[in-house]
XYZ file of C-alpha atoms in Angstrom:
382
model
C 203.392 -3.269 -187.924
C 201.060 -0.286 -187.606
C 202.002 2.154 -184.830
C 199.064 4.580 -185.024
C 198.208 8.233 -185.561
C 201.395 10.265 -185.792
C 199.910 13.483 -184.408
C 198.568 11.659 -181.329
C 201.843 9.816 -180.827
C 203.682 13.128 -180.948
C 201.394 14.707 -178.332
C 201.749 11.693 -176.011
C 205.528 11.897 -176.391
C 205.524 15.631 -175.594
C 203.361 15.124 -172.521
C 205.584 12.333 -171.198
C 208.609 14.637 -171.561
C 206.864 17.237 -169.394
C 205.683 14.851 -166.669
C 207.160 15.221 -163.172
C 206.749 11.500 -162.470
C 209.639 9.088 -162.892
C 209.497 5.327 -163.143
C 211.765 2.341 -163.594
C 211.968 -0.797 -165.669
C 210.748 -4.006 -164.055
C 213.251 -5.154 -161.442
C 215.451 -2.050 -161.874
C 214.157 0.328 -159.222
C 217.642 1.501 -158.268
C 218.515 2.680 -161.797
C 218.080 6.340 -162.899
C 214.416 7.287 -163.234
C 212.543 7.360 -166.525
C 210.098 10.190 -167.101
C 206.621 8.683 -167.503
C 202.857 9.124 -167.334
C 200.369 6.750 -165.737
C 198.799 4.113 -167.952
C 195.459 5.757 -167.216
C 196.701 9.028 -168.718
C 198.016 7.162 -171.747
C 194.769 5.201 -172.222
C 192.737 8.381 -171.868
C 194.700 10.055 -174.661
C 194.443 6.992 -176.906
C 190.676 6.786 -176.493
C 189.458 10.288 -175.680
C 191.890 12.815 -177.152
C 189.575 15.418 -178.733
C 191.411 15.422 -182.048
C 192.618 11.849 -182.527
C 191.135 9.687 -179.754
C 189.581 6.393 -180.803
C 186.184 7.327 -179.322
C 186.309 10.917 -180.560
C 187.340 10.588 -184.203
C 187.434 8.354 -187.241
C 184.743 6.165 -188.786
C 181.927 4.293 -187.070
C 183.587 1.810 -184.712
C 180.701 -0.611 -184.102
C 179.457 -3.432 -186.307
C 180.758 -5.498 -189.199
C 182.812 -2.658 -190.683
C 184.096 -1.541 -187.277
C 186.264 -3.154 -184.624
C 183.760 -4.767 -182.247
C 180.124 -5.745 -181.737
C 177.802 -5.012 -178.836
C 174.802 -7.066 -177.708
C 172.442 -5.017 -179.899
C 174.072 -6.619 -182.944
C 172.774 -10.048 -181.868
C 169.163 -9.537 -182.912
C 166.730 -7.640 -180.687
C 166.738 -10.017 -177.709
C 168.433 -7.613 -175.318
C 166.136 -4.783 -176.414
C 163.037 -6.942 -175.837
C 164.113 -7.847 -172.297
C 165.162 -4.300 -171.425
C 161.820 -3.022 -172.702
C 159.989 -5.419 -170.402
C 162.147 -4.350 -167.474
C 161.850 -0.593 -168.060
C 158.110 -0.918 -168.722
C 157.548 -2.702 -165.415
C 159.595 -0.052 -163.619
C 157.535 2.751 -165.176
C 154.282 1.044 -164.210
C 155.468 0.555 -160.619
C 156.562 4.202 -160.476
C 153.068 5.192 -161.673
C 154.324 7.594 -164.317
C 152.829 8.199 -167.745
C 156.151 9.076 -169.322
C 159.682 7.950 -168.670
C 162.990 8.830 -170.248
C 165.394 6.165 -171.426
C 168.896 7.649 -171.406
C 171.406 5.479 -173.228
C 174.832 6.681 -172.089
C 177.448 5.830 -174.668
C 174.734 5.122 -177.227
C 177.024 4.515 -180.194
C 174.994 4.522 -183.390
C 171.696 4.263 -181.504
C 170.913 0.711 -182.580
C 169.893 -0.517 -179.116
C 167.682 2.521 -178.459
C 166.036 2.008 -181.853
C 165.318 -1.641 -181.019
C 163.854 -0.657 -177.651
C 161.671 1.943 -179.357
C 160.297 -0.693 -181.714
C 159.617 -3.143 -178.871
C 158.031 -0.362 -176.796
C 155.669 0.671 -179.613
C 154.635 -2.954 -180.151
C 153.801 -3.355 -176.472
C 152.069 0.036 -176.128
C 149.815 -0.760 -179.073
C 148.075 -3.454 -177.044
C 148.607 -2.403 -173.452
C 148.694 1.328 -172.818
C 149.823 4.748 -173.965
C 152.815 4.766 -171.596
C 155.487 6.883 -173.268
C 159.236 6.400 -173.394
C 161.336 9.350 -174.565
C 164.791 8.439 -175.916
C 167.836 10.423 -174.841
C 171.099 9.432 -176.515
C 174.414 10.463 -174.979
C 177.389 9.999 -177.296
C 180.707 11.793 -177.869
C 181.866 10.258 -181.159
C 180.704 12.680 -183.908
C 180.253 9.923 -186.502
C 178.277 7.752 -184.101
C 176.065 10.661 -183.084
C 175.232 11.526 -186.696
C 174.397 7.886 -187.420
C 172.184 7.803 -184.318
C 170.276 10.866 -185.532
C 169.571 9.020 -188.786
C 168.648 5.830 -186.925
C 166.236 7.171 -184.308
C 162.827 8.039 -185.709
C 161.466 10.380 -183.070
C 160.801 14.100 -182.999
C 161.114 14.061 -179.206
C 164.526 12.362 -179.022
C 167.384 14.247 -177.397
C 170.972 13.902 -178.636
C 173.614 15.079 -176.164
C 177.327 14.882 -175.531
C 178.340 13.511 -172.144
C 179.312 17.007 -170.986
C 175.921 18.371 -172.034
C 174.118 15.510 -170.297
C 176.061 16.003 -167.050
C 175.102 19.669 -167.130
C 171.422 18.791 -167.489
C 171.134 19.636 -171.186
C 167.579 19.327 -172.455
C 166.433 19.103 -168.820
C 166.393 15.329 -169.239
C 166.868 14.735 -165.516
C 163.630 16.499 -164.552
C 161.489 13.483 -165.454
C 161.882 9.979 -163.985
C 164.667 8.414 -166.023
C 166.296 5.077 -166.632
C 169.964 5.495 -167.519
C 171.258 2.572 -169.571
C 175.023 1.985 -169.628
C 175.513 -0.946 -171.998
C 179.220 -1.808 -172.333
C 180.180 1.678 -171.188
C 182.285 1.250 -168.048
C 184.723 -1.198 -169.636
C 185.953 1.642 -171.881
C 186.808 4.038 -169.053
C 190.558 4.665 -168.630
C 192.021 2.535 -165.843
C 195.006 2.658 -163.539
C 197.118 -0.491 -163.777
C 198.983 -1.835 -160.754
C 201.225 -4.717 -159.778
C 203.155 -6.006 -156.768
C 206.937 -5.677 -156.913
C 209.067 -6.874 -154.005
C 205.948 -7.066 -151.862
C 204.877 -3.479 -152.521
C 201.992 -2.166 -154.591
C 203.250 -0.052 -157.483
C 201.595 1.478 -160.518
C 202.262 0.727 -164.180
C 203.301 3.755 -166.187
C 204.221 4.511 -169.783
C 207.604 5.847 -170.870
C 209.250 6.396 -174.245
C 208.907 8.781 -177.142
C 207.613 9.143 -180.687
C 210.881 7.986 -182.262
C 211.555 4.862 -180.199
C 208.013 3.926 -179.187
C 206.324 3.593 -175.818
C 206.831 0.907 -173.208
C 205.733 -0.127 -169.733
C 207.491 0.976 -166.558
C 206.828 0.837 -162.811
C 206.149 3.980 -160.789
C 204.858 4.998 -157.336
C 201.070 5.070 -156.923
C 199.683 8.261 -158.439
C 196.447 8.323 -156.431
C 195.788 7.171 -152.869
C 192.333 6.001 -153.940
C 193.922 3.144 -155.928
C 195.037 1.171 -152.881
C 191.790 2.040 -151.091
C 189.688 0.706 -153.976
C 191.595 -2.573 -153.991
C 191.213 -2.950 -150.247
C 187.478 -2.139 -150.258
C 186.928 -4.557 -153.103
C 188.811 -7.384 -151.433
C 191.275 -7.545 -154.334
C 194.641 -8.967 -153.227
C 197.480 -9.420 -155.678
C 200.326 -11.893 -155.543
C 203.925 -10.997 -156.381
C 204.142 -9.898 -160.019
C 200.395 -10.043 -160.620
C 198.822 -7.136 -162.489
C 195.294 -5.775 -162.407
C 193.268 -2.672 -163.228
C 191.492 -0.130 -161.015
C 188.531 1.672 -162.588
C 188.193 4.832 -160.496
C 186.320 6.584 -163.308
C 183.472 4.071 -163.067
C 182.977 5.049 -159.438
C 183.195 8.736 -160.392
C 180.588 8.234 -163.123
C 178.198 6.727 -160.580
C 178.780 9.693 -158.286
C 178.018 12.041 -161.201
C 174.787 10.172 -161.922
C 173.787 10.527 -158.286
C 174.376 14.285 -158.503
C 172.508 14.921 -161.754
C 169.685 12.372 -161.613
C 166.686 13.538 -159.623
C 164.810 10.241 -159.543
C 165.387 7.067 -161.453
C 167.338 3.934 -162.130
C 170.705 3.067 -163.639
C 171.155 -0.200 -165.546
C 174.786 -1.233 -166.029
C 175.483 -4.094 -168.455
C 179.116 -5.032 -168.906
C 181.584 -7.885 -168.795
C 183.393 -8.201 -165.501
C 184.020 -10.209 -162.375
C 183.866 -10.443 -158.631
C 187.101 -9.965 -156.697
C 187.913 -13.674 -156.526
C 187.750 -14.102 -160.294
C 189.450 -10.783 -160.998
C 192.562 -11.927 -159.146
C 192.466 -15.633 -160.038
C 195.842 -17.263 -160.634
C 195.302 -17.374 -164.421
C 194.924 -13.574 -164.509
C 198.530 -12.639 -163.796
C 198.445 -9.935 -166.476
C 195.021 -8.539 -165.611
C 192.139 -8.206 -168.055
C 193.267 -5.428 -170.406
C 192.591 -6.148 -174.082
C 192.685 -4.239 -177.349
C 190.362 -4.705 -180.334
C 190.923 -3.886 -183.980
C 189.025 -5.378 -186.933
C 187.328 -7.768 -184.479
C 190.689 -9.230 -183.445
C 191.752 -9.091 -179.792
C 195.321 -8.443 -178.665
C 197.261 -7.364 -175.580
C 199.310 -4.693 -177.392
C 198.213 -1.228 -176.186
C 201.335 0.415 -177.647
C 200.433 -0.407 -181.248
C 197.718 1.167 -183.459
C 197.664 4.169 -181.121
C 194.341 5.982 -181.467
C 193.154 3.357 -183.952
C 192.132 0.479 -181.684
C 189.818 -0.029 -178.748
C 191.381 -0.534 -175.315
C 189.207 -2.098 -172.650
C 189.319 -3.778 -169.240
C 186.806 -5.990 -167.460
C 184.679 -4.220 -164.858
C 185.512 -5.016 -161.186
C 181.971 -5.427 -159.887
C 182.847 -5.998 -156.216
C 184.349 -2.521 -155.585
C 181.795 -0.979 -157.964
C 178.888 -2.271 -155.873
C 180.556 -1.130 -152.655
C 181.080 2.345 -154.136
C 177.463 2.463 -155.295
C 176.094 1.621 -151.855
C 178.476 4.096 -150.191
C 177.195 6.744 -152.608
C 173.571 6.237 -151.614
C 172.437 3.922 -154.399
C 170.188 0.937 -153.657
C 170.963 -2.285 -155.501
C 167.739 -3.389 -157.189
C 169.232 -6.255 -159.199
C 172.576 -7.954 -159.682
C 173.186 -11.092 -161.682
C 174.551 -12.517 -164.893
C 173.266 -11.230 -168.205
C 172.042 -14.739 -168.928
C 169.845 -14.763 -165.831
C 168.587 -11.238 -166.533
C 167.525 -12.243 -170.043
C 165.789 -15.375 -168.785
C 164.048 -13.421 -166.014
C 162.702 -10.848 -168.446
C 161.366 -12.754 -171.379
C 164.163 -14.098 -173.580
C 162.859 -17.674 -173.621
C 159.435 -16.407 -174.667
C 160.997 -15.222 -177.933
C 161.817 -18.790 -179.020
C 159.417 -19.901 -181.732
C 158.336 -23.210 -183.204
C 158.275 -22.828 -186.958
C 158.300 -24.857 -190.154
C 160.074 -22.245 -192.243
C 162.989 -23.878 -194.078
C 164.640 -20.521 -194.703
C 167.558 -20.213 -192.220
C 167.390 -16.441 -192.672
C 163.683 -16.203 -191.914
C 162.573 -13.995 -189.024
C 161.774 -16.860 -186.640
C 165.017 -18.706 -187.363
C 167.068 -15.536 -186.866
C 165.361 -14.799 -183.549
C 165.923 -18.343 -182.292
C 169.621 -18.113 -183.185
C 169.917 -14.762 -181.419
C 168.376 -16.157 -178.219
C 170.653 -19.206 -178.282
C 173.721 -17.082 -178.990
C 173.096 -14.711 -176.096
C 172.197 -17.465 -173.633
C 174.537 -20.263 -174.642
C 177.370 -19.052 -176.863
C 180.889 -19.452 -175.368
C 179.850 -18.477 -171.852
C 179.935 -14.735 -172.550
C 176.444 -14.231 -171.143
C 177.799 -15.531 -167.830
C 180.765 -13.160 -167.974
C 178.470 -10.218 -168.644
C 176.757 -8.892 -165.523
C 173.717 -6.693 -165.007
C 173.764 -4.258 -162.082
C 170.658 -2.156 -161.484
C 170.793 0.784 -159.075
C 167.900 2.885 -157.792
C 167.840 6.425 -156.478
């Protein structure tokens, strides 16, 4: 069974050995403490370590040859609906030019599809311009995006550069698109043991492997986020707290002069997040398009993700001065903004013809396995 990148495993092991925190095995709080790091620290290293992190190194991660798909892989339905939505926003804002900032743009496929839909609409309606700004930290993804996007005016930035105002992108009205971004932020994991809220940590070493332990809460904001979000756990139930999602929103509020943020991600309200069938939370790992619940295998070589808790996220947004312009399921958003208009009557017998492919894409996004209900769209204005 594949364990992962040896150099990353070694660094995680060395950092655990230097941690001041101590934890305990489940049900063994009175035994000698085990040196540990928080799961959030472990997840951050697995995904974002500058040398070996999953999102910072290796081949392209998205698509048939990667580990997972995003909605842009299912035809251009999402791009068509987002184009309609951003266009209407630009018209209402009475601007001749708007910037579309895709944060976590991957290979740029969605931005490319929006560009194509925008050009098709502008050809008949107006000369309203949309400048693409792609924010991406995976070197391979960024290079692929530069080959994908056909625009001399496009900006390509790392997240650090974008937060520092690189390219002065924030000086024009902007729409920041975060499509399946927040689910990849490192999360704190918590549970209730003997009636008390405790955090899940990671102990172990490179020789014997890593394993889960309990530890005291590492951040007072964890309990506060659960309380504000109305998330109440039963004995032994686990869940995740995405403090970085709230911090990202705060960063957007600081850097964005005027504009809108569109968040598209899979997640739940508090009631669903803590439903009785979610005793182990929502954390999942993806490798070669296969899901598992084994974060201590394939270290640095698999995606680790958790569903977005939309109840506390909305509360944090409103507390940070954002106005909620839209909130609903992805399915409803697509219907509201033109997905059904893409369905075509046709007599083409070729199942791979353009019309047939578009019809399948619409049906897949609206009807397939309920995922379009699990995905939510949250739009925030500033």
